[in-house]
Short mmCIF file of C-alpha atoms in Angstrom, two decimals:
data_model
loop_
_atom_site.label_atom_id
_atom_site.label_comp_id
_atom_site.label_asym_id
_atom_site.label_seq_id
_atom_site.Cartn_x
_atom_site.Cartn_y
_atom_site.Cartn_z
CA UNK P 30 141.39 112.29 58.83
CA UNK P 31 141.21 110.59 62.09
CA UNK P 32 139.62 110.81 65.68
CA UNK P 33 140.52 109.29 68.87
CA UNK P 34 136.77 108.26 70.12
CA UNK P 35 135.12 107.99 73.35
CA UNK P 36 132.10 106.41 73.31
CA UNK P 37 131.02 106.58 77.03
CA UNK P 38 129.01 104.40 79.27
CA UNK P 39 125.28 105.10 77.66
CA UNK P 40 126.82 104.00 74.34
CA UNK P 41 127.98 100.26 75.31
CA UNK P 42 124.66 99.97 76.62
CA UNK P 43 121.67 101.82 76.74
CA UNK P 44 122.53 103.89 73.47
CA UNK P 45 124.32 101.19 71.64
CA UNK P 46 122.43 101.59 68.68
CA UNK P 47 124.03 105.68 68.95
CA UNK P 48 127.13 104.12 68.92
CA UNK P 49 126.51 102.33 65.61
CA UNK P 50 125.18 105.24 63.78
CA UNK P 51 128.09 107.44 64.66
CA UNK P 52 130.29 105.02 63.33
CA UNK P 53 128.29 104.50 60.26
CA UNK P 54 128.09 108.07 59.66
CA UNK P 55 131.75 108.90 60.29
CA UNK P 56 132.74 105.69 57.91
CA UNK P 57 130.37 107.46 55.17
CA UNK P 58 132.54 110.98 55.66
CA UNK P 59 136.08 108.92 55.57
CA UNK P 60 136.44 109.53 59.29
CA UNK P 61 138.62 106.94 61.09
CA UNK P 62 138.05 106.85 64.79
CA UNK P 63 140.30 105.09 66.78
CA UNK P 64 138.49 103.97 70.22
CA UNK P 65 140.92 105.32 73.06
CA UNK P 66 142.09 102.17 75.02
CA UNK P 67 140.73 101.35 78.21
CA UNK P 68 138.81 104.29 78.39
CA UNK P 69 136.56 105.01 81.77
CA UNK P 70 133.55 106.57 82.60
CA UNK P 71 133.51 110.45 82.47
CA UNK P 72 131.53 110.53 85.89
CA UNK P 73 129.16 111.81 84.36
CA UNK P 74 126.94 114.38 86.79
CA UNK P 75 127.22 112.28 89.97
CA UNK P 76 130.87 112.52 90.15
CA UNK P 77 131.26 116.20 89.62
CA UNK P 78 127.99 117.02 91.68
CA UNK P 79 129.20 115.35 94.83
CA UNK P 80 133.20 115.36 94.92
CA UNK P 81 135.44 117.86 92.96
CA UNK P 82 138.31 115.64 92.72
CA UNK P 83 136.56 112.85 91.62
CA UNK P 84 134.53 114.69 88.94
CA UNK P 85 137.61 115.95 87.27
CA UNK P 86 140.02 112.91 87.82
CA UNK P 87 137.88 110.26 85.86
CA UNK P 88 137.89 112.50 82.87
CA UNK P 89 141.33 113.80 83.12
CA UNK P 90 142.61 109.78 83.20
CA UNK P 91 140.82 109.64 79.75
CA UNK P 92 142.39 112.42 78.58
CA UNK P 93 145.90 111.87 79.32
CA UNK P 94 145.14 108.62 77.32
CA UNK P 95 143.99 110.55 74.56
CA UNK P 96 147.00 112.68 74.69
CA UNK P 97 148.95 109.47 73.84
CA UNK P 98 147.25 108.81 70.45
CA UNK P 99 147.51 112.16 69.53
CA UNK P 100 144.19 113.00 67.23
CA UNK P 101 141.62 115.17 68.39
CA UNK P 102 138.58 113.71 70.56
CA UNK P 103 135.44 113.07 69.03
CA UNK P 104 132.54 112.36 71.80
CA UNK P 105 129.08 111.44 70.81
CA UNK P 106 127.64 111.93 74.36
CA UNK P 107 127.04 115.53 75.33
CA UNK P 108 127.23 114.64 79.14
CA UNK P 109 130.53 113.29 78.55
CA UNK P 110 131.54 115.96 76.25
CA UNK P 111 131.09 118.65 78.73
CA UNK P 112 132.91 116.71 81.48
CA UNK P 113 135.96 115.89 79.34
CA UNK P 114 136.09 119.92 78.34
CA UNK P 115 135.88 120.73 82.36
CA UNK P 116 139.13 118.45 82.61
CA UNK P 117 140.56 119.80 79.81
CA UNK P 118 140.00 123.47 80.99
CA UNK P 119 141.12 122.58 84.74
CA UNK P 120 144.16 120.61 83.39
CA UNK P 121 145.26 123.64 80.86
CA UNK P 122 144.77 126.23 83.79
CA UNK P 123 147.14 124.80 86.45
CA UNK P 124 148.30 120.86 85.38
CA UNK P 125 150.48 121.18 88.85
CA UNK P 126 147.31 121.14 91.00
CA UNK P 127 145.81 117.97 88.65
CA UNK P 128 149.42 116.01 88.77
CA UNK P 129 149.47 115.88 84.95
CA UNK P 130 152.67 117.47 82.79
CA UNK P 131 152.38 120.46 81.70
CA UNK P 132 153.54 119.95 78.49
CA UNK P 133 150.47 118.00 77.03
CA UNK P 134 150.02 118.04 73.52
CA UNK P 135 147.28 120.05 72.49
CA UNK P 136 144.08 118.38 71.03
CA UNK P 137 140.86 119.26 70.35
CA UNK P 138 137.65 117.75 72.18
CA UNK P 139 134.67 117.32 69.54
CA UNK P 140 130.96 116.54 70.18
CA UNK P 141 129.46 115.22 67.07
CA UNK P 142 127.17 117.85 65.86
CA UNK P 143 129.74 120.50 65.91
CA UNK P 144 132.01 118.11 63.90
CA UNK P 145 129.14 117.22 61.24
CA UNK P 146 127.76 120.64 60.73
CA UNK P 147 131.09 121.66 59.15
CA UNK P 148 130.26 122.56 55.96
CA UNK P 149 132.68 119.91 53.86
CA UNK P 150 130.72 117.22 55.93
CA UNK P 151 127.39 118.95 55.61
CA UNK P 152 128.05 119.00 51.88
CA UNK P 153 129.21 115.53 51.83
CA UNK P 154 126.08 114.24 53.36
CA UNK P 155 123.73 116.27 51.25
CA UNK P 156 125.78 114.66 48.45
CA UNK P 157 125.38 111.06 50.13
CA UNK P 158 121.82 111.20 50.71
CA UNK P 159 119.67 108.36 48.55
CA UNK P 160 116.05 109.15 49.98
CA UNK P 161 115.72 112.71 51.34
CA UNK P 162 113.30 112.69 54.34
CA UNK P 163 110.99 114.96 52.80
CA UNK P 164 108.29 116.00 54.49
CA UNK P 165 109.09 115.24 58.14
CA UNK P 166 108.78 117.87 60.77
CA UNK P 167 111.44 117.90 63.53
CA UNK P 168 112.26 119.77 66.61
CA UNK P 169 115.83 119.86 67.02
CA UNK P 170 116.51 119.46 70.99
CA UNK P 171 119.79 119.82 72.14
CA UNK P 172 119.19 120.28 76.06
CA UNK P 173 122.06 121.32 78.24
CA UNK P 174 125.46 119.96 78.03
CA UNK P 175 127.02 120.40 74.72
CA UNK P 176 126.46 123.93 74.97
CA UNK P 177 126.50 124.88 78.83
CA UNK P 178 128.57 126.62 80.35
CA UNK P 179 130.39 127.80 77.31
CA UNK P 180 133.11 128.43 79.27
CA UNK P 181 133.71 125.00 79.34
CA UNK P 182 132.36 123.79 76.18
CA UNK P 183 133.35 126.56 74.07
CA UNK P 184 130.10 126.77 72.03
CA UNK P 185 129.39 130.51 70.50
CA UNK P 186 125.52 130.18 69.97
CA UNK P 187 124.59 128.71 73.32
CA UNK P 188 121.29 130.01 73.58
CA UNK P 189 120.40 130.47 69.75
CA UNK P 190 122.36 126.68 68.09
CA UNK P 191 121.92 125.52 64.42
CA UNK P 192 124.34 122.56 64.27
CA UNK P 193 121.26 120.08 64.27
CA UNK P 194 118.91 122.25 62.07
CA UNK P 195 121.57 122.55 59.83
CA UNK P 196 122.24 118.48 59.80
CA UNK P 197 118.57 117.43 59.34
CA UNK P 198 118.27 120.45 56.70
CA UNK P 199 120.94 118.45 54.45
CA UNK P 200 118.59 115.20 54.92
CA UNK P 201 115.98 117.04 53.34
CA UNK P 202 113.66 117.12 56.53
CA UNK P 203 112.15 120.20 58.08
CA UNK P 204 113.13 121.98 61.49
CA UNK P 205 110.28 123.37 63.46
CA UNK P 206 111.06 126.71 65.34
CA UNK P 207 109.58 126.14 68.73
CA UNK P 208 110.89 127.21 72.34
CA UNK P 209 112.60 124.46 74.42
CA UNK P 210 115.59 123.61 72.02
CA UNK P 211 117.98 124.41 75.13
CA UNK P 212 115.85 123.59 77.89
CA UNK P 213 116.80 120.71 80.54
CA UNK P 214 114.90 117.53 80.72
CA UNK P 215 116.39 116.98 84.05
CA UNK P 216 118.08 113.46 83.21
CA UNK P 217 120.18 113.62 86.37
CA UNK P 218 117.18 113.14 88.61
CA UNK P 219 115.14 111.08 86.68
CA UNK P 220 115.63 107.94 88.55
CA UNK P 221 115.34 109.73 92.07
CA UNK P 222 112.66 111.99 90.95
CA UNK P 223 110.79 110.64 88.22
CA UNK P 224 108.19 113.19 88.89
CA UNK P 225 110.19 116.20 88.12
CA UNK P 226 111.76 114.19 85.37
CA UNK P 227 107.70 113.64 83.74
CA UNK P 228 107.17 117.34 84.31
CA UNK P 229 110.09 118.85 82.45
CA UNK P 230 109.42 116.51 79.59
CA UNK P 231 105.88 117.05 79.57
CA UNK P 232 106.60 120.81 79.05
CA UNK P 233 109.19 120.12 76.14
CA UNK P 234 107.00 117.60 74.26
CA UNK P 235 104.03 119.85 74.53
CA UNK P 236 106.16 122.40 73.23
CA UNK P 237 107.45 120.48 70.23
CA UNK P 238 103.84 119.36 69.30
CA UNK P 239 102.85 122.85 69.51
CA UNK P 240 105.13 124.01 67.04
CA UNK P 241 104.45 121.00 64.49
CA UNK P 242 106.57 118.65 65.34
CA UNK P 243 106.16 114.73 64.30
CA UNK P 244 109.40 113.64 66.25
CA UNK P 245 112.52 115.46 68.09
CA UNK P 246 116.10 115.14 67.14
CA UNK P 247 118.77 115.38 69.48
CA UNK P 248 122.64 114.54 70.16
CA UNK P 249 122.53 113.24 73.69
CA UNK P 250 121.80 110.05 74.79
CA UNK P 251 120.40 110.94 78.28
CA UNK P 252 117.85 113.26 76.81
CA UNK P 253 117.04 110.23 74.27
CA UNK P 254 116.29 108.09 76.69
CA UNK P 255 114.96 110.35 79.41
CA UNK P 256 112.68 112.06 76.95
CA UNK P 257 111.03 108.73 75.53
CA UNK P 258 110.70 107.08 78.90
CA UNK P 259 109.29 109.98 80.75
CA UNK P 260 106.63 111.43 78.38
CA UNK P 261 102.80 110.64 78.77
CA UNK P 262 101.29 109.17 75.72
CA UNK P 263 97.79 107.75 74.76
CA UNK P 264 96.09 106.11 72.00
CA UNK P 265 94.46 109.55 71.56
CA UNK P 266 97.59 111.91 72.23
CA UNK P 267 100.40 109.83 70.59
CA UNK P 268 104.33 110.48 71.74
CA UNK P 269 106.87 111.89 69.85
CA UNK P 270 110.00 109.62 69.37
CA UNK P 271 113.35 110.95 69.36
CA UNK P 272 115.87 110.40 66.74
CA UNK P 273 119.22 110.75 67.24
CA UNK P 274 120.83 112.61 64.77
CA UNK P 275 122.85 110.48 63.20
CA UNK P 276 120.05 107.84 63.24
CA UNK P 277 118.34 109.84 60.84
CA UNK P 278 121.85 110.14 58.79
CA UNK P 279 121.88 106.84 58.34
CA UNK P 280 118.10 105.95 56.84
CA UNK P 281 118.60 108.95 54.87
CA UNK P 282 121.74 107.71 53.56
CA UNK P 283 120.88 103.88 53.25
CA UNK P 284 117.71 104.88 52.02
CA UNK P 285 115.90 102.66 54.52
CA UNK P 286 115.05 102.41 58.18
CA UNK P 287 114.95 98.98 59.27
CA UNK P 288 112.43 97.85 61.50
CA UNK P 289 114.72 96.46 64.02
CA UNK P 290 115.80 99.91 64.56
CA UNK P 291 112.69 101.51 64.69
CA UNK P 292 111.62 98.56 67.62
CA UNK P 293 114.53 100.16 69.95
CA UNK P 294 112.30 103.01 70.59
CA UNK P 295 110.38 103.05 73.65
CA UNK P 296 107.87 105.74 71.43
CA UNK P 297 106.55 104.35 68.04
CA UNK P 298 109.02 105.25 65.51
CA UNK P 299 106.23 105.00 62.69
CA UNK P 300 106.67 108.21 61.31
CA UNK P 301 110.13 108.01 59.96
CA UNK P 302 109.38 104.40 58.95
CA UNK P 303 106.77 105.89 56.58
CA UNK P 304 108.48 109.02 55.38
CA UNK P 305 111.59 106.54 54.13
CA UNK P 306 108.78 104.17 52.39
CA UNK P 307 106.69 107.58 50.90
CA UNK P 308 110.32 108.67 49.66
CA UNK P 309 111.22 105.04 48.09
CA UNK P 310 107.94 105.16 46.23
CA UNK P 311 108.47 108.76 45.00
CA UNK P 312 111.95 107.80 43.64
CA UNK P 313 110.30 104.51 41.98
CA UNK P 314 107.18 106.41 40.61
CA UNK P 315 109.90 108.96 39.32
CA UNK P 316 112.19 106.34 37.72
CA UNK N 22 123.01 130.20 122.39
CA UNK N 23 126.18 131.44 122.30
CA UNK N 24 127.88 128.86 120.59
CA UNK N 25 125.73 129.05 117.46
CA UNK N 26 126.94 132.77 117.11
CA UNK N 27 130.25 131.58 117.27
CA UNK N 28 130.17 128.77 115.19
CA UNK N 29 128.41 130.63 112.26
CA UNK N 30 131.26 132.62 112.35
CA UNK N 31 133.68 130.47 111.84
CA UNK N 32 131.86 128.76 109.15
CA UNK N 33 131.42 131.89 107.01
CA UNK N 34 134.84 132.58 106.60
CA UNK N 35 135.77 129.03 106.08
CA UNK N 36 132.98 128.42 103.64
CA UNK N 37 133.72 132.07 101.92
CA UNK N 38 137.26 130.82 101.68
CA UNK N 39 136.41 127.61 100.04
CA UNK N 40 134.23 129.78 97.41
CA UNK N 41 136.77 132.26 96.66
CA UNK N 42 139.52 129.23 95.85
CA UNK N 43 136.99 127.75 93.50
CA UNK N 44 136.98 131.37 91.70
CA UNK N 45 132.70 131.46 92.98
CA UNK N 46 132.30 135.28 93.43
CA UNK N 47 128.92 135.36 95.32
CA UNK N 48 129.38 138.86 96.37
CA UNK N 49 129.11 139.77 92.74
CA UNK N 50 125.33 139.07 92.79
CA UNK N 51 122.98 142.41 92.66
CA UNK N 52 119.65 140.08 92.57
CA UNK N 53 118.32 140.36 89.17
CA UNK N 54 116.81 137.13 89.21
CA UNK N 55 117.92 135.73 85.99
CA UNK N 56 119.18 132.87 87.58
CA UNK N 57 116.18 131.85 89.03
CA UNK N 58 114.16 133.02 85.79
CA UNK N 59 115.77 130.29 83.72
CA UNK N 60 115.79 127.42 86.29
CA UNK N 61 113.83 124.34 84.99
CA UNK N 62 113.38 123.11 88.18
CA UNK N 63 112.61 125.98 89.98
CA UNK N 64 109.52 125.29 90.82
CA UNK N 65 110.14 122.44 92.94
CA UNK N 66 112.81 123.89 95.23
CA UNK N 67 112.49 125.24 98.89
CA UNK N 68 115.26 128.05 97.73
CA UNK N 69 115.15 129.82 94.43
CA UNK N 70 118.71 130.09 92.95
CA UNK N 71 118.98 133.47 93.72
CA UNK N 72 118.53 133.10 97.17
CA UNK N 73 121.14 130.19 97.23
CA UNK N 74 123.35 132.78 95.88
CA UNK N 75 122.40 135.44 98.99
CA UNK N 76 122.32 132.95 101.42
CA UNK N 77 126.06 132.20 100.27
CA UNK N 78 126.98 135.55 100.84
CA UNK N 79 126.02 135.87 104.16
CA UNK N 80 127.71 132.46 104.92
CA UNK N 81 124.42 130.71 105.83
CA UNK N 82 125.91 127.51 105.53
CA UNK N 83 123.97 125.23 107.49
CA UNK N 84 120.79 126.70 105.63
CA UNK N 85 121.95 125.60 102.71
CA UNK N 86 123.14 122.34 103.21
CA UNK N 87 119.44 121.39 104.59
CA UNK N 88 117.95 122.63 101.94
CA UNK N 89 116.47 120.43 99.09
CA UNK N 90 117.17 123.07 96.35
CA UNK N 91 121.26 121.73 96.38
CA UNK N 92 119.90 118.39 95.67
CA UNK N 93 116.71 119.32 93.24
CA UNK N 94 119.79 121.05 90.95
CA UNK N 95 120.14 119.21 87.63
CA UNK N 96 123.32 121.12 87.16
CA UNK N 97 122.30 122.19 83.58
CA UNK N 98 124.06 125.08 83.92
CA UNK N 99 121.29 127.75 82.81
CA UNK N 100 121.62 130.13 85.61
CA UNK N 101 125.79 130.50 85.24
CA UNK N 102 125.67 130.60 81.74
CA UNK N 103 122.82 133.48 82.18
CA UNK N 104 124.24 135.42 85.33
CA UNK N 105 125.09 138.82 84.11
CA UNK N 106 127.73 138.98 86.48
CA UNK N 107 129.45 135.69 85.79
CA UNK N 108 128.75 134.16 89.19
CA UNK N 109 129.61 130.13 88.82
CA UNK N 110 126.46 129.24 90.45
CA UNK N 111 126.09 125.70 89.42
CA UNK N 112 129.77 125.22 90.40
CA UNK N 113 128.52 126.82 94.09
CA UNK N 114 125.88 124.00 93.89
CA UNK N 115 128.43 121.47 93.61
CA UNK N 116 130.53 122.65 96.46
CA UNK N 117 127.22 122.87 98.85
CA UNK N 118 126.44 119.30 97.93
CA UNK N 119 129.54 118.36 98.71
CA UNK N 120 129.83 120.01 101.93
CA UNK N 121 126.91 118.29 102.88
CA UNK N 122 127.90 115.00 102.23
CA UNK N 123 131.46 115.65 103.84
CA UNK N 124 129.49 116.89 107.19
CA UNK N 125 127.00 114.44 107.03
CA UNK N 126 124.20 116.70 106.81
CA UNK N 127 120.56 114.75 106.56
CA UNK N 128 119.64 115.28 103.02
CA UNK N 129 116.40 116.86 102.53
CA UNK N 130 116.05 115.08 99.39
CA UNK N 131 117.58 111.47 100.39
CA UNK N 132 117.01 109.57 97.23
CA UNK N 133 119.00 112.22 94.89
CA UNK N 134 122.52 111.49 97.01
CA UNK N 135 121.96 107.61 97.15
CA UNK N 136 121.19 107.86 93.52
CA UNK N 137 124.41 109.50 93.27
CA UNK N 138 126.39 107.38 95.48
CA UNK N 139 125.18 104.37 93.80
CA UNK N 140 126.17 105.58 90.28
CA UNK N 141 129.67 106.09 91.84
CA UNK N 142 129.80 102.43 93.89
CA UNK N 143 129.32 101.27 90.06
CA UNK N 144 132.09 103.60 88.42
CA UNK N 145 134.32 102.29 91.14
CA UNK N 146 133.76 98.82 91.20
CA UNK N 147 133.81 98.42 87.47
CA UNK N 148 135.49 101.99 86.09
CA UNK N 149 132.44 102.16 83.92
CA UNK N 150 128.67 102.28 84.46
CA UNK N 151 126.97 99.23 85.13
CA UNK N 152 123.42 99.99 84.39
CA UNK N 153 121.95 96.73 86.05
CA UNK N 154 124.16 97.27 88.97
CA UNK N 155 123.85 100.71 89.31
CA UNK N 156 119.43 100.31 89.31
CA UNK N 157 119.62 97.28 92.12
CA UNK N 158 122.22 99.31 94.35
CA UNK N 159 120.13 102.10 94.08
CA UNK N 160 116.35 99.98 94.50
CA UNK N 161 118.29 98.32 97.82
CA UNK N 162 119.60 101.77 99.52
CA UNK N 163 116.71 103.89 98.28
CA UNK N 164 113.77 101.31 99.43
CA UNK N 165 112.21 102.41 96.01
CA UNK N 166 111.64 98.68 95.09
CA UNK N 167 108.88 98.82 92.41
CA UNK N 168 109.25 102.40 90.81
CA UNK N 169 110.16 102.02 87.27
CA UNK N 170 109.97 98.16 87.20
CA UNK N 171 107.76 98.35 83.87
CA UNK N 172 110.35 101.10 82.39
CA UNK N 173 113.53 98.70 83.24
CA UNK N 174 111.42 95.61 81.73
CA UNK N 175 111.22 97.66 78.49
CA UNK N 176 114.79 98.53 78.50
CA UNK N 177 115.92 95.24 79.11
CA UNK N 178 113.24 93.64 76.49
CA UNK N 179 114.80 95.92 73.98
CA UNK N 180 118.25 95.00 74.66
CA UNK N 181 119.43 98.45 76.24
CA UNK N 182 119.97 96.84 79.55
CA UNK N 183 123.22 94.19 79.44
CA UNK N 184 123.42 92.01 82.47
CA UNK N 185 126.91 91.82 81.85
CA UNK N 186 129.29 94.78 83.32
CA UNK N 187 131.70 96.23 81.02
CA UNK N 188 134.87 96.38 83.01
CA UNK N 189 138.39 98.41 82.48
CA UNK N 190 141.71 96.86 82.76
CA UNK N 191 143.32 99.47 85.29
CA UNK N 192 141.52 98.92 87.98
CA UNK N 193 143.89 100.43 90.63
CA UNK N 194 144.28 103.79 88.87
CA UNK N 195 140.34 103.98 89.19
CA UNK N 196 140.37 102.72 92.72
CA UNK N 197 143.35 105.25 93.27
CA UNK N 198 140.63 108.21 92.49
CA UNK N 199 138.35 107.14 94.70
CA UNK N 200 140.14 106.95 97.56
CA UNK N 201 141.11 110.36 97.46
CA UNK N 202 143.90 111.21 95.20
CA UNK N 203 144.27 114.87 95.13
CA UNK N 204 142.96 115.43 98.87
CA UNK N 205 146.20 114.45 100.33
CA UNK N 206 147.00 118.17 100.81
CA UNK N 207 143.58 118.64 102.65
CA UNK N 208 141.72 120.42 99.64
#
């Protein structure tokens, strides 16, 4: 099955490794990705927060380009996903207002975790795991924009989502039960008011730690960068790394976690290297 | 002064008409407080989310545009998602920010609109976000030259900040969007 692919700006820069892991996972699931040609920025929070027209017309252009390809659209970034869905909702409601053809073909806009948590993909991931991530306790962190507003995202379990838990469950990792799964990390404020970001991220990381998590796992590049960069850590209180769900999938399916990937984290990712190493040793002993 | 009463009356109607056109029914609020209770940034606000909705219903536009709250709202949509009366509170915040900029109201949190402006300049120029250009633009405009220096260098060292911008090919269509497409009819 082919998907139109909207990588978005983060995945071509600060989250380049997220892009690589998404493409690798889709290849393993037999999903073809066709990049939307000449896609532009979705406008992110800054556009819709300050200009309704620009905030809608930037993502609209991408939808018109996607319509030419005709496939469903896969979006790995939660922020891009929400903006594309918001534009879709407006254009379907009133195409004339937005100067788009009324007969634009129907296609779905899908966020990565919704796709990967479909039963057939979970089963396929489970079958392809070479080294289960046993003993790794993770706090699944969704943040905001893949879920809210549910009128826009179409999310059903927006207060109690399960997609990330299901994905890491298929990899053999343990999902902790915790309080801050859908709390905002204030990514849109992080540069202008880092003090607010530090306060919110501090609460999120403290909650994950309290629940016994060794790391967080997310599907939003804004959350990943913000929660790693704005948490305080020290020698006595080491930080919690934030993994992309697809990064964990690649590690479990390949049975390895390269040091070059671990070094991309702003917080030590040693916990994953250790889990993968231990799983490899156990497999050798069993053999 | 009499003038202020007259002005606020006029604003009242224009402002409420705009909210109505965007489907934001501030009059549906019965002050349950769920919006404020769930807001992650409320501790930093000068007006609570519920107060914003209430002041909007009174047409108190100037108080709202001068508030810190409209700039510190992170657009997480928790308030609107949990509102039992289905009020589009996050969209209300968008309308207030846009009005504040159009009316050139002095922002109570100047760095936040400066960040948005820097981000959008980058998009207008390249069609895609160019992080390094955005950071430099923000630093120069905000005067916050030293903040996050260590973080920036760390990101650069990890190859997460590219010195070369990624550009779209069709820049004219992006420029059209930024130069007021859709606003021809005074939206």
